[in-house]
C-alpha atoms as one frame of an Amber mdcrd trajectory, in Angstrom:
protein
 -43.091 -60.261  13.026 -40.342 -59.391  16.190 -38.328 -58.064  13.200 -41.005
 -55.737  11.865 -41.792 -54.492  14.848 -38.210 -53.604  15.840 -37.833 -51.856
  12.656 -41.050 -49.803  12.942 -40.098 -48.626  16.648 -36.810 -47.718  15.381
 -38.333 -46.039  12.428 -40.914 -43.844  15.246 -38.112 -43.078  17.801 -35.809
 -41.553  15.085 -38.648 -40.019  13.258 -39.665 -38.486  16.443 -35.879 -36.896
  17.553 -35.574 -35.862  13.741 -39.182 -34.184  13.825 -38.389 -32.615  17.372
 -34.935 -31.323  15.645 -36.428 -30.193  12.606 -38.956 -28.094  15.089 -36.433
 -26.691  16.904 -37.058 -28.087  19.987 -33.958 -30.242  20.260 -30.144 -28.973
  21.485 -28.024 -26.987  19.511 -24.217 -26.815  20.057 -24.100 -23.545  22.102
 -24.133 -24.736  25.382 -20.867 -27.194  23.964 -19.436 -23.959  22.258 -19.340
 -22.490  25.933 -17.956 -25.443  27.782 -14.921 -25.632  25.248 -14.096 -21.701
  25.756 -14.285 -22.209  29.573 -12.281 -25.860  29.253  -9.769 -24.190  26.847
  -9.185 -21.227  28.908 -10.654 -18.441  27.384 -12.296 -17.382  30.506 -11.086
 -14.412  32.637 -10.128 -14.340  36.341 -11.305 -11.166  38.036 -10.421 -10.999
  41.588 -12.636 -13.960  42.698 -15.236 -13.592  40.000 -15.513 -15.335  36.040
 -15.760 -13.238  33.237 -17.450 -15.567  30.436 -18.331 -15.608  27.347 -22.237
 -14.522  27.032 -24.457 -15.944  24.036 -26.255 -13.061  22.728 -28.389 -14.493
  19.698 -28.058 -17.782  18.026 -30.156 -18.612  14.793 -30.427 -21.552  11.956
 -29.564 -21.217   8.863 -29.822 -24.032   5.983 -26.386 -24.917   6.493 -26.545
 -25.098   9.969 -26.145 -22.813  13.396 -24.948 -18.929  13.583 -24.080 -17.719
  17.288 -23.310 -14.717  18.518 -21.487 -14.041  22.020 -20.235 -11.025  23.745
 -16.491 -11.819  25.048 -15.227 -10.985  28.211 -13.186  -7.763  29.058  -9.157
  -8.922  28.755 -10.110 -10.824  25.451  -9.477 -10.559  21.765 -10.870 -11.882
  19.101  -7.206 -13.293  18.026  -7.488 -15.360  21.390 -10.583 -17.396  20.326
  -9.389 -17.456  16.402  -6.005 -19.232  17.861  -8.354 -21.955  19.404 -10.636
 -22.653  16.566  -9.036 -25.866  15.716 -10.306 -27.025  19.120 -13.863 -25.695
  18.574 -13.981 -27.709  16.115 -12.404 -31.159  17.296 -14.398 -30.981  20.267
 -17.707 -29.866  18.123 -16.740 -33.216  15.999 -17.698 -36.550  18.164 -19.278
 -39.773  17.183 -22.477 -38.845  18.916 -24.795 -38.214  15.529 -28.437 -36.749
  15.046 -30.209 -37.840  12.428 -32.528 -34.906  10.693 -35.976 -35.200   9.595
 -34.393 -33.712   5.840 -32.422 -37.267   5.857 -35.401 -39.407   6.845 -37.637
 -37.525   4.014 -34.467 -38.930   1.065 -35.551 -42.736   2.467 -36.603 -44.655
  -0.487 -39.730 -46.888   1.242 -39.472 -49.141  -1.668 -35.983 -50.248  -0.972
 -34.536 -51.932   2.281 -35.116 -49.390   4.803 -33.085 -51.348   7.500 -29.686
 -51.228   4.760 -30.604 -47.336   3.754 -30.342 -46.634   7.899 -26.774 -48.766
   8.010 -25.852 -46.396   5.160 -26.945 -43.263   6.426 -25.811 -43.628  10.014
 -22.624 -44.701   8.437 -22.609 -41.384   6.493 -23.197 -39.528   9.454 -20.669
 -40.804  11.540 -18.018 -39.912   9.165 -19.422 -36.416   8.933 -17.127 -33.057
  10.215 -18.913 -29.814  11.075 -16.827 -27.100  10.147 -16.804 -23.741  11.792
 -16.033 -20.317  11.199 -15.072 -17.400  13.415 -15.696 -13.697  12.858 -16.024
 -10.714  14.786 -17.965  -7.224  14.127 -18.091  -6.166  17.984 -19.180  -9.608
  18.826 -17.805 -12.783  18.051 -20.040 -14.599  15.441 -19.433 -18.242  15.415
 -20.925 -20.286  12.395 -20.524 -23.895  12.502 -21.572 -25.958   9.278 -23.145
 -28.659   9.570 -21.706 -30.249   6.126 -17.680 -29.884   4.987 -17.248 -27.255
   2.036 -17.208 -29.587  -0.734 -13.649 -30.483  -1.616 -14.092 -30.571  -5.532
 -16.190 -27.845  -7.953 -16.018 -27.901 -11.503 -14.891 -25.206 -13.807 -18.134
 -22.559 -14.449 -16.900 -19.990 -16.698 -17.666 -16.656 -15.596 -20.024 -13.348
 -17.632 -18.046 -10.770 -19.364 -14.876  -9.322 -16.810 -16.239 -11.240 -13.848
 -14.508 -14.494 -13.085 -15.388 -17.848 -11.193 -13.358 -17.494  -7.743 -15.215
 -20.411  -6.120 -17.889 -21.937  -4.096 -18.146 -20.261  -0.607 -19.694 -22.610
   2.731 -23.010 -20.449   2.709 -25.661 -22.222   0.210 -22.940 -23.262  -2.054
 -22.962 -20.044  -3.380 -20.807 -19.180  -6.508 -18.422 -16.133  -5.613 -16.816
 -13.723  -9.069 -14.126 -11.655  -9.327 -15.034  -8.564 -11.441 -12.486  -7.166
 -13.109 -13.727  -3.654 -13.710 -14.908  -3.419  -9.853 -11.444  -4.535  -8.550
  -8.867  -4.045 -11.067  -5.671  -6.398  -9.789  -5.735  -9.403  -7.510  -2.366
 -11.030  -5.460  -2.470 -14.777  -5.455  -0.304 -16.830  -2.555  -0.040 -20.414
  -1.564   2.501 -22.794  -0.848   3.102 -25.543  -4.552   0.356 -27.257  -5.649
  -2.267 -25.888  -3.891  -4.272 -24.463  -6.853  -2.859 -20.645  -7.521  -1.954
 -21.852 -11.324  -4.917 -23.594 -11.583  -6.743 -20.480 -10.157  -5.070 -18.181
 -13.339  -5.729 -21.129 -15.951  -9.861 -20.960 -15.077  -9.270 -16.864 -15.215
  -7.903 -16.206 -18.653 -10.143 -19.449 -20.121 -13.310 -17.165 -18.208 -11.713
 -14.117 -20.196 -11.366 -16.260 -23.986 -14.854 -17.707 -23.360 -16.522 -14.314
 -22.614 -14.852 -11.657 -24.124 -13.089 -13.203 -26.767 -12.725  -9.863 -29.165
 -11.532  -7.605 -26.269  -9.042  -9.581 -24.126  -5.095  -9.187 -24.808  -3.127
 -11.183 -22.412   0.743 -10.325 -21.319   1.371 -13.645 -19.967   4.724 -14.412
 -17.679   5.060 -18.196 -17.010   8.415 -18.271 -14.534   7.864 -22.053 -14.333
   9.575 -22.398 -17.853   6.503 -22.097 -19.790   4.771 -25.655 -17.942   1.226
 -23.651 -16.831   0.814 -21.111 -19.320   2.340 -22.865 -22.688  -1.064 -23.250
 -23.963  -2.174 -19.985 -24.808   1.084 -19.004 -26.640  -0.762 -19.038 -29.655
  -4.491 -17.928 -29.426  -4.965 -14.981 -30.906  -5.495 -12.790 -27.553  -2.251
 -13.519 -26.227   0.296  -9.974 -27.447   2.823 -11.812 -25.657   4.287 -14.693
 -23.314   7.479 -14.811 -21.635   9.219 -17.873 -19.748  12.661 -16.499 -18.370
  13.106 -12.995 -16.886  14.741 -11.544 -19.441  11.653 -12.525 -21.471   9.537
 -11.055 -18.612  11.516  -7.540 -18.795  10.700  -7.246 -22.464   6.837  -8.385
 -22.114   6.236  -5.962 -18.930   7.795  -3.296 -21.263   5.194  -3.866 -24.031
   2.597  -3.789 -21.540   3.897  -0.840 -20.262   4.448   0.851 -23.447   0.683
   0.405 -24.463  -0.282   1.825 -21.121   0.991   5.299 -21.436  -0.320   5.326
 -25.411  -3.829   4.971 -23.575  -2.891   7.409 -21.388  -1.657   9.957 -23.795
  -5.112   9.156 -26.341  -7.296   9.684 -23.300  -5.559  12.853 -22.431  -5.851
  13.861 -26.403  -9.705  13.309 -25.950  -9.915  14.690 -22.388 -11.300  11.741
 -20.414 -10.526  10.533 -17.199 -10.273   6.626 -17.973 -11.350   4.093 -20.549
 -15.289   3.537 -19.168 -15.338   7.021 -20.012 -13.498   6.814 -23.737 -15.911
   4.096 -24.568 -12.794   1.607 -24.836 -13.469  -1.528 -24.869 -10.330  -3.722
 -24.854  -8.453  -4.549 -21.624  -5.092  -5.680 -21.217  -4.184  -8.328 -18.460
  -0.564  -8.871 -16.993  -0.502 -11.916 -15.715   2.985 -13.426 -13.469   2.890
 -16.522 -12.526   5.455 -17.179  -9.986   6.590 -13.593  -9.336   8.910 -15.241
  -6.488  11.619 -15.697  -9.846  11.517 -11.468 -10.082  13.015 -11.142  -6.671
  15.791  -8.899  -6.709  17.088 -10.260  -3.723  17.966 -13.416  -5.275  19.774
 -12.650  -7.767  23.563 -13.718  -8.508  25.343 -11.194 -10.806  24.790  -7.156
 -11.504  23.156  -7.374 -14.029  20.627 -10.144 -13.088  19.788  -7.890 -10.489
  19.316  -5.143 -12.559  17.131  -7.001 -15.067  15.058  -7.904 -11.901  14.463
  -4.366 -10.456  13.309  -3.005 -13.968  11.030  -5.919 -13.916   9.391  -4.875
 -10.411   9.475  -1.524 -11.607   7.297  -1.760 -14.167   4.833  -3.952 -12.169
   4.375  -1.544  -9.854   3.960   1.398 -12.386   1.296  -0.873 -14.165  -0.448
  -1.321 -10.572  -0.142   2.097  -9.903  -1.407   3.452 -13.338  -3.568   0.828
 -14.862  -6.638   0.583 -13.326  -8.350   3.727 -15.280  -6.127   2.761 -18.518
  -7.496  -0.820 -18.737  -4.942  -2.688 -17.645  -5.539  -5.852 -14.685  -2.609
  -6.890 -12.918  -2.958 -10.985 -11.685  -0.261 -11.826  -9.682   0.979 -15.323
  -8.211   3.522 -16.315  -6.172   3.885 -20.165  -3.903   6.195 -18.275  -1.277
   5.061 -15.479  -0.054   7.660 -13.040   2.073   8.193  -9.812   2.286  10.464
  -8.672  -0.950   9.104 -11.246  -3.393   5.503  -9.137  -3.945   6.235  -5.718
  -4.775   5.147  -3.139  -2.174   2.964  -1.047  -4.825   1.513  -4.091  -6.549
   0.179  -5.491  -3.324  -1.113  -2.433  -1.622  -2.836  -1.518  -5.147  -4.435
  -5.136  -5.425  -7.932  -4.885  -3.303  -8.472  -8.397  -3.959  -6.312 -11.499
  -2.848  -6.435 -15.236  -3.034  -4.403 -16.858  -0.375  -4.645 -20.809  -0.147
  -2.587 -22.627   2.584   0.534 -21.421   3.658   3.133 -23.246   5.875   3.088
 -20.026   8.524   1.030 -16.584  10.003   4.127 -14.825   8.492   3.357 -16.365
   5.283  -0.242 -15.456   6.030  -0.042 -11.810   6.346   2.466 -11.172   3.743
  -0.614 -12.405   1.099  -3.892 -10.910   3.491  -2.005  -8.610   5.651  -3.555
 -11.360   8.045  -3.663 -15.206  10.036  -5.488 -17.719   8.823  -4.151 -19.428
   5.377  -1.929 -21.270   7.374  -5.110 -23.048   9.484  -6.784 -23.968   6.169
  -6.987 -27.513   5.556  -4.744 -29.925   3.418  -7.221 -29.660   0.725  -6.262
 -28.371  -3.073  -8.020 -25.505  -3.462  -9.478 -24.053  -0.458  -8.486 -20.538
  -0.172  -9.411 -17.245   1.335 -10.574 -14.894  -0.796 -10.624 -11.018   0.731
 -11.199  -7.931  -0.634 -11.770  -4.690   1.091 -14.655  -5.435   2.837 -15.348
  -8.980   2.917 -13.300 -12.441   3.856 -14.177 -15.205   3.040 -13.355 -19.387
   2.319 -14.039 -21.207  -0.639 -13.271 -23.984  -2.640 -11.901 -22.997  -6.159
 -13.295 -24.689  -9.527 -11.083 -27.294 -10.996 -10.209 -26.956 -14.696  -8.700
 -29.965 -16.293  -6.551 -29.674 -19.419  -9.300 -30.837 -21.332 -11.324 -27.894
 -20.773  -8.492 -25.663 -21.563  -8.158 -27.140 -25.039 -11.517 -27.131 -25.894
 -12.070 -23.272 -25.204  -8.557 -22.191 -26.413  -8.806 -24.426 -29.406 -11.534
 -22.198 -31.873  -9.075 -19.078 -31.091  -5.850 -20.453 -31.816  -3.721 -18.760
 -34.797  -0.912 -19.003 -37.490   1.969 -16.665 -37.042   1.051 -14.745 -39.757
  -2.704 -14.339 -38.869  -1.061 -13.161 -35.725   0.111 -10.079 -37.237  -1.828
  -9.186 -39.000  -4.388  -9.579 -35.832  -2.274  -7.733 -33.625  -2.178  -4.711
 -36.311  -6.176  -4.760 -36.584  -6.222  -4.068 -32.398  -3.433  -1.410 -32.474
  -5.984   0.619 -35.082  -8.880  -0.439 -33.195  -7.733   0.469 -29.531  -6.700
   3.938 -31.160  -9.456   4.811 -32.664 -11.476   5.619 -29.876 -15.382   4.937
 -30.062 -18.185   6.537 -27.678 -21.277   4.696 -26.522 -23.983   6.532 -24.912
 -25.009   5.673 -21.216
C-alpha cells in the first residue's frame, strides 16, 4: 500500500513538472545562457557601466530552444564562437527534466518504477548540444538531443547525393551536382572523407547508371577506390601520380571535345545541347599532387601538370559536364589548388587538428571544435553552413550496387566506344 502510494505521488509530481514544461510554463536555459557570457567574460566595461548581452526573442522548436540576443558594442561574434565549448559544458549538468513526450512512451503494462530507473538513467547521460550563428544578432540554438553519431547509407535521386543528416528534424541534406558543380573535401585520417566519395559515386551507379563516367584517382595505392576499377562507368582509375597525369589528361581531353561540339552546334553548355552524360574527376588524397613535395625535377614537373589540369577542369567544366570531387586529410595552403578551391561552392570539412587547417578547407574556424566523432562534418556552400553526420556505407553495400555493373575487359571497349558515339552525337529534348 506505502509502496503504491509512493509510486503514484511520484508518478503526479513528475507528470505535473513535465505537463507544466510541455506548456511552456517552466524555465528555459536563457537566463543560464546569460550568466555563462557574464561569468566567462563576454561582458563589456564602459566607464562604470555593463554592456550585456540582451535576449531579443527566444522560441521552441521540436528539437529544442532557439535564442536570439543583441551583443554588446566592443564584441564580435568570433568572441562568443571561441567560448562555445563552455556554453555548452556549463549548459550540460546532472540536474535533468523529465518531458511530458517521455512520460507519454511509458508502457503502463510493464514496471513503471524500472521504466523511471531507465529513463532517468537515460537522461542523466544526455548532452545538449548547441550551435552559434550570427545574421546581425547572435542566434544561439541549443539541442536538446546529440546529432546522432551513426546514419546509414540512403542513396541519393539522379545528380543529387546523400551529404548527411543535419541537427534540425533529422533532416536529410543532398548535394546536387548540376546546382553546384565541384565540392573540396578536408579532414584529418579516418574521419570519413573516403567514406564520404565511396557513398557519392555508389549514389551516381545506383541512379544514373547509363550516364555516369568516372575518372577516378586513388593516391592511397588503390585501398578506397579499387572497387570500381571495373564497372563499366569507370573510363579510368589511377593509383600513382604518374597514373594520375595520364587520367587528368583523358579527362581533360574529353572536355575540350565537348567544348569544341557545343561550339559546332552553338550552345552555351550541355543543359542546353541536351547532353546527358557527365564526367566526374574524382582525387582522393590530392595532398600526394603537391608540388612542393616533391624530390627530383621531374617529379615535380609531373606534379604541376597534374594541378594544372585540375584547375583547368575546375575552371572549364562546369557548363561542359564535368564535376570535380576533391579530397585531401591535410589541408594547407599549396596542397588544394588555388583555382580548384575558389571554383568549388561546396565543401565538406570534418575535424581538423587546427583554425589554420580550418580555413584552408571553409575559408573559416570551426572543423577543428567538431567532436571526436567519425563523420561529423561541416558542410557549406555559398549561402548556408551547416553540421551533419554523414551516412555510413559498409563494403557490403558497395558490392552489392557495383556488382550488376561490373565488366570484362573486352565488354569494356567495346562500352567505352558506344559512349564516345553517343556523347557526340548530340540529342535535343524540348523544355
Amino acid at each position: 500500500m506505502l509502496f503504491e502510494i509512493l509510486t503514484t505521488s511520484l508518478m503526479g509530481g513528475i507528470a505535473l513538472k513535465a505537463f507544466s514544461k510541455h506548456r511552456g510554463l517552466s524555465s528555459n536555459d536563457s537566463g543560464k545562457i546569460q550568466r555563462i557570457m557574464s561569468l566567462s567574460g563576454l561582458n563589456v566595461r564602459d566607464g562604470k557601466d555593463t554592456l550585456t548581452t540582451q535576449l531579443v526573442k527566444k522560441k521552441q522548436y521540436e528539437w529544442g530552444w532557439e535564442y536570439k540576443y543583441r551583443i554588446p558594442l566592443g564584441r564580435s561574434f568570433a568572441d562568443f564562437e571561441s567560448k562555445i565549448q563552455v556554453f555548452e559544458d556549463g549548459l550540460n549538468n546532472r540536474r535533468k527534466n523529465i518531458t511530458f513526450n517521455d512520460l507519454r512512451q511509458l508502457d503502463l503494462n510493464r514496471d513503471l518504477l524500472l521504466q523511471l530507473q531507465q529513463l532517468w538513467k537515460a537522461k542523466l547521460t544526455e548532452q545538449k548540444e548547441i550551435e552559434l550563428s550570427y545574421d546581425g544578432l547572435l542566434i544561439v540554438r541549443v539541442y536538446e538531443k546529440p546529432l546522432a553519431k551513426e546514419v546509414p547509407y540512403t542513396s541519393g535521386k539522379g545528380w543529387r547525393v546523400p551529404v548527411g543528416v543535419t541537427r534540425a528534424k533529422n533532416e536529410f541534406k543532398y548535394h546536387d551536382f548540376e546546382m553546384v558543380p565541384h565540392v573540396v573535401s578536408g579532414g584529418a585520417t579516418r574521419y570519413g572523407k573516403s567514406n564520404f566519395i565511396n557513398s557519392t559515386i555508389c549514389s551516381l551507379v545506383q541512379c544514373e547508371p547509363e550516364h555516369t563516367n568516372l575518372y577516378l584517382i586513388d593516391l592511397k595505392g588503390g585501398v578506397e577506390l579499387c572497387d570500381y576499377e571495373n564497372i563499366k562507368q569507370t573510363i579510368s582509375v589511377a593509383y600513382e601520380p604518374h597514373e594520375a597525369l595520364h587520367t587528368l589528361q583523358m579527362a581533360y581531353d574529353k572536355m575540350r571535345d565537348i567544348q569544341r561540339e557545343l561550339k559546332r552546334l552553338g550552345k552555351k553548355n550541355v543543359q542546353q545541347a541536351g547532353i546527358r552524360e557527365r564526367y566526374f574527376v574524382v582525387i582522393d588524397e590530392v595532398g600526394e599532387l603537391n608540388a612542393a613535395e616533391a624530390v627530383t625535377k621531374e617529379e615535380k614537373r609531373l606534379k604541376l601538370e597534374c594541378q594544372t589540369l585540375m584547375s583547368q577542369i575546375a575552371r572549364l567544366g562546369a557548363g561542359l559536364g564535368f564535376r570535380l570531387v576533391v579530397a585531401t586529410q591535410y589541408p594547407v595552403g599549396d596542397v588544394i589548388p588555388r583555382q580548384v578551391k575558389q571554383n568549388a561552392d561546396a565543401k565538406l570539412c570534418f575535424r581538423v587538428q587546427s583554425g589554420v587547417a580550418s580555413r584552408v578547407v571553409l575559408d573559416a574556424e570551426g572543423a577543428e571544435s567538431l567532436p571526436q566523432i567519425k563523420g561529423r562534418a561541416i558542410y557549406q556552400t555559398a549561402d548556408k553552413r551547416e553540421i551533419l553526420q554523414t551516412p555510413l556505407i559498409t563494403p557490403q553495400i558497395i558490392h552489392d550496387i557495383i556488382q550488376p555493373h561490373i565488366v570484362t575487359k573486352g565488354e569494356r571497349v567495346e562500352k567505352t566506344a558506344i559512349q564516345q558515339r553517343r556523347t557526340d552525337a548530340v540529342t535535343f529534348e524540348e523544355v
